[in-house]
Amino acid sequence: MPRELPAFFVVRRFDAQKCGKDYYDVTVTKCLWHTACVENGCENPYRLFCDADDVTCVGLRKTGFTRTKTFGYGGDCCDFHFFQKVVDA
Protein backbone atom coordinates (compact mmCIF):
# COMPACT_ATOMS: atom_id res chain seq x y z
CA MET A 1 0.00 0.00 0.00
CA PRO A 2 1.55 3.38 -1.02
CA ARG A 3 2.26 5.86 1.74
CA GLU A 4 0.67 9.28 1.60
CA LEU A 5 3.16 12.09 1.05
CA PRO A 6 3.59 14.67 3.82
CA ALA A 7 1.67 17.88 3.15
CA PHE A 8 4.94 19.72 2.40
CA PHE A 9 5.40 17.65 -0.75
CA VAL A 10 1.88 18.21 -2.06
CA VAL A 11 2.87 21.38 -3.89
CA ARG A 12 0.55 21.46 -6.86
CA ARG A 13 -2.85 20.19 -7.76
CA PHE A 14 -3.80 19.47 -11.36
CA ASP A 15 -7.53 19.28 -12.00
CA ALA A 16 -7.93 19.24 -15.76
CA GLN A 17 -5.61 17.57 -18.22
CA LYS A 18 -6.08 16.99 -21.94
CA CYS A 19 -3.72 15.97 -24.63
CA GLY A 20 -3.72 15.29 -28.31
CA LYS A 21 -1.23 14.46 -30.99
CA ASP A 22 0.31 17.94 -30.95
CA TYR A 23 -0.76 19.57 -27.66
CA TYR A 24 -0.93 19.10 -23.90
CA ASP A 25 -3.15 21.20 -21.61
CA VAL A 26 -3.08 21.18 -17.83
CA THR A 27 -4.89 23.36 -15.31
CA VAL A 28 -3.09 23.91 -12.01
CA THR A 29 -5.53 24.64 -9.18
CA LYS A 30 -3.02 24.76 -6.30
CA CYS A 31 0.50 26.17 -6.46
CA LEU A 32 3.24 25.88 -3.82
CA TRP A 33 4.62 29.33 -4.57
CA HIS A 34 1.25 31.08 -4.45
CA THR A 35 0.23 29.35 -1.23
CA ALA A 36 3.56 29.97 0.54
CA CYS A 37 3.72 33.64 -0.44
CA VAL A 38 0.10 34.37 0.55
CA GLU A 39 0.50 32.57 3.88
CA ASN A 40 3.64 34.58 4.63
CA GLY A 41 2.31 37.97 3.55
CA CYS A 42 4.54 38.42 0.51
CA GLU A 43 1.99 38.31 -2.27
CA ASN A 44 3.80 40.31 -4.96
CA PRO A 45 7.05 38.31 -5.28
CA TYR A 46 5.32 35.12 -6.41
CA ARG A 47 4.63 36.76 -9.77
CA LEU A 48 8.32 36.13 -10.47
CA PHE A 49 7.60 32.39 -10.59
CA CYS A 50 4.92 32.99 -13.25
CA ASP A 51 7.31 35.23 -15.18
CA ALA A 52 10.04 32.58 -14.97
CA ASP A 53 7.75 30.13 -16.81
CA ASP A 54 7.39 32.63 -19.64
CA VAL A 55 11.15 33.24 -19.87
CA THR A 56 12.00 29.54 -19.66
CA CYS A 57 9.48 28.36 -22.25
CA VAL A 58 9.98 31.08 -24.88
CA GLY A 59 13.27 29.56 -25.99
CA LEU A 60 11.94 26.09 -26.68
CA ARG A 61 12.46 25.28 -30.34
CA LYS A 62 9.83 22.60 -30.86
CA THR A 63 7.31 23.40 -28.13
CA GLY A 64 5.10 26.47 -27.79
CA PHE A 65 3.56 27.64 -24.53
CA THR A 66 0.64 29.89 -23.63
CA ARG A 67 -1.49 30.70 -20.59
CA THR A 68 -4.50 32.95 -20.21
CA LYS A 69 -4.29 33.28 -16.43
CA THR A 70 -2.09 32.59 -13.40
CA PHE A 71 -2.44 32.81 -9.63
CA GLY A 72 0.33 35.39 -9.62
CA TYR A 73 -1.69 37.79 -11.74
CA GLY A 74 -5.06 37.30 -10.03
CA GLY A 75 -6.36 34.21 -11.83
CA ASP A 76 -8.22 31.37 -10.13
CA CYS A 77 -5.82 28.84 -11.70
CA CYS A 78 -2.89 28.52 -14.09
CA ASP A 79 -4.05 27.14 -17.43
CA PHE A 80 -0.99 25.83 -19.25
CA HIS A 81 -1.21 25.05 -22.98
CA PHE A 82 1.81 23.40 -24.59
CA PHE A 83 1.78 22.74 -28.31
CA GLN A 84 4.06 21.42 -31.00
CA LYS A 85 5.61 24.12 -33.15
CA VAL A 86 6.03 23.63 -36.85
CA VAL A 87 9.80 23.60 -37.29
CA ASP A 88 11.40 24.10 -40.69
CA ALA A 89 14.07 21.51 -41.40
mmCIF file of C-alpha atoms in Angstrom:
data_model
loop_
_atom_site.group_PDB
_atom_site.id
_atom_site.type_symbol
_atom_site.label_atom_id
_atom_site.label_comp_id
_atom_site.label_asym_id
_atom_site.label_seq_id
_atom_site.Cartn_x
_atom_site.Cartn_y
_atom_site.Cartn_z
ATOM 1 C CA MET A 1 0.000 0.000 0.000
ATOM 2 C CA PRO A 2 1.547 3.376 -1.022
ATOM 3 C CA ARG A 3 2.257 5.864 1.741
ATOM 4 C CA GLU A 4 0.669 9.278 1.599
ATOM 5 C CA LEU A 5 3.162 12.092 1.045
ATOM 6 C CA PRO A 6 3.594 14.667 3.824
ATOM 7 C CA ALA A 7 1.673 17.883 3.153
ATOM 8 C CA PHE A 8 4.936 19.725 2.401
ATOM 9 C CA PHE A 9 5.401 17.654 -0.747
ATOM 10 C CA VAL A 10 1.884 18.212 -2.061
ATOM 11 C CA VAL A 11 2.871 21.377 -3.894
ATOM 12 C CA ARG A 12 0.546 21.459 -6.857
ATOM 13 C CA ARG A 13 -2.855 20.186 -7.759
ATOM 14 C CA PHE A 14 -3.804 19.474 -11.364
ATOM 15 C CA ASP A 15 -7.532 19.281 -12.001
ATOM 16 C CA ALA A 16 -7.926 19.237 -15.761
ATOM 17 C CA GLN A 17 -5.614 17.566 -18.224
ATOM 18 C CA LYS A 18 -6.077 16.992 -21.942
ATOM 19 C CA CYS A 19 -3.715 15.970 -24.627
ATOM 20 C CA GLY A 20 -3.723 15.286 -28.307
ATOM 21 C CA LYS A 21 -1.229 14.464 -30.990
ATOM 22 C CA ASP A 22 0.307 17.938 -30.951
ATOM 23 C CA TYR A 23 -0.761 19.572 -27.662
ATOM 24 C CA TYR A 24 -0.934 19.099 -23.897
ATOM 25 C CA ASP A 25 -3.147 21.198 -21.608
ATOM 26 C CA VAL A 26 -3.077 21.181 -17.826
ATOM 27 C CA THR A 27 -4.893 23.361 -15.311
ATOM 28 C CA VAL A 28 -3.090 23.906 -12.015
ATOM 29 C CA THR A 29 -5.529 24.641 -9.181
ATOM 30 C CA LYS A 30 -3.021 24.759 -6.304
ATOM 31 C CA CYS A 31 0.496 26.166 -6.457
ATOM 32 C CA LEU A 32 3.236 25.882 -3.819
ATOM 33 C CA TRP A 33 4.624 29.335 -4.570
ATOM 34 C CA HIS A 34 1.250 31.079 -4.453
ATOM 35 C CA THR A 35 0.232 29.346 -1.225
ATOM 36 C CA ALA A 36 3.563 29.973 0.537
ATOM 37 C CA CYS A 37 3.716 33.637 -0.435
ATOM 38 C CA VAL A 38 0.104 34.369 0.545
ATOM 39 C CA GLU A 39 0.496 32.567 3.884
ATOM 40 C CA ASN A 40 3.643 34.578 4.632
ATOM 41 C CA GLY A 41 2.312 37.966 3.551
ATOM 42 C CA CYS A 42 4.545 38.423 0.509
ATOM 43 C CA GLU A 43 1.988 38.306 -2.267
ATOM 44 C CA ASN A 44 3.796 40.313 -4.962
ATOM 45 C CA PRO A 45 7.054 38.307 -5.278
ATOM 46 C CA TYR A 46 5.325 35.122 -6.413
ATOM 47 C CA ARG A 47 4.629 36.759 -9.770
ATOM 48 C CA LEU A 48 8.316 36.128 -10.468
ATOM 49 C CA PHE A 49 7.595 32.391 -10.592
ATOM 50 C CA CYS A 50 4.924 32.991 -13.254
ATOM 51 C CA ASP A 51 7.306 35.227 -15.183
ATOM 52 C CA ALA A 52 10.036 32.576 -14.972
ATOM 53 C CA ASP A 53 7.751 30.126 -16.810
ATOM 54 C CA ASP A 54 7.394 32.634 -19.639
ATOM 55 C CA VAL A 55 11.146 33.236 -19.867
ATOM 56 C CA THR A 56 12.003 29.539 -19.664
ATOM 57 C CA CYS A 57 9.482 28.357 -22.246
ATOM 58 C CA VAL A 58 9.981 31.079 -24.876
ATOM 59 C CA GLY A 59 13.267 29.556 -25.990
ATOM 60 C CA LEU A 60 11.937 26.088 -26.677
ATOM 61 C CA ARG A 61 12.463 25.276 -30.343
ATOM 62 C CA LYS A 62 9.827 22.596 -30.857
ATOM 63 C CA THR A 63 7.306 23.400 -28.133
ATOM 64 C CA GLY A 64 5.098 26.470 -27.794
ATOM 65 C CA PHE A 65 3.558 27.640 -24.531
ATOM 66 C CA THR A 66 0.641 29.894 -23.625
ATOM 67 C CA ARG A 67 -1.494 30.702 -20.589
ATOM 68 C CA THR A 68 -4.495 32.954 -20.213
ATOM 69 C CA LYS A 69 -4.288 33.284 -16.426
ATOM 70 C CA THR A 70 -2.089 32.586 -13.403
ATOM 71 C CA PHE A 71 -2.444 32.810 -9.631
ATOM 72 C CA GLY A 72 0.334 35.394 -9.617
ATOM 73 C CA TYR A 73 -1.693 37.788 -11.738
ATOM 74 C CA GLY A 74 -5.056 37.300 -10.029
ATOM 75 C CA GLY A 75 -6.356 34.211 -11.828
ATOM 76 C CA ASP A 76 -8.215 31.373 -10.129
ATOM 77 C CA CYS A 77 -5.816 28.839 -11.695
ATOM 78 C CA CYS A 78 -2.889 28.516 -14.086
ATOM 79 C CA ASP A 79 -4.046 27.137 -17.431
ATOM 80 C CA PHE A 80 -0.987 25.832 -19.254
ATOM 81 C CA HIS A 81 -1.213 25.048 -22.975
ATOM 82 C CA PHE A 82 1.808 23.401 -24.592
ATOM 83 C CA PHE A 83 1.779 22.736 -28.312
ATOM 84 C CA GLN A 84 4.058 21.415 -31.000
ATOM 85 C CA LYS A 85 5.608 24.123 -33.152
ATOM 86 C CA VAL A 86 6.033 23.627 -36.854
ATOM 87 C CA VAL A 87 9.802 23.603 -37.293
ATOM 88 C CA ASP A 88 11.403 24.103 -40.686
ATOM 89 C CA ALA A 89 14.068 21.514 -41.404
#
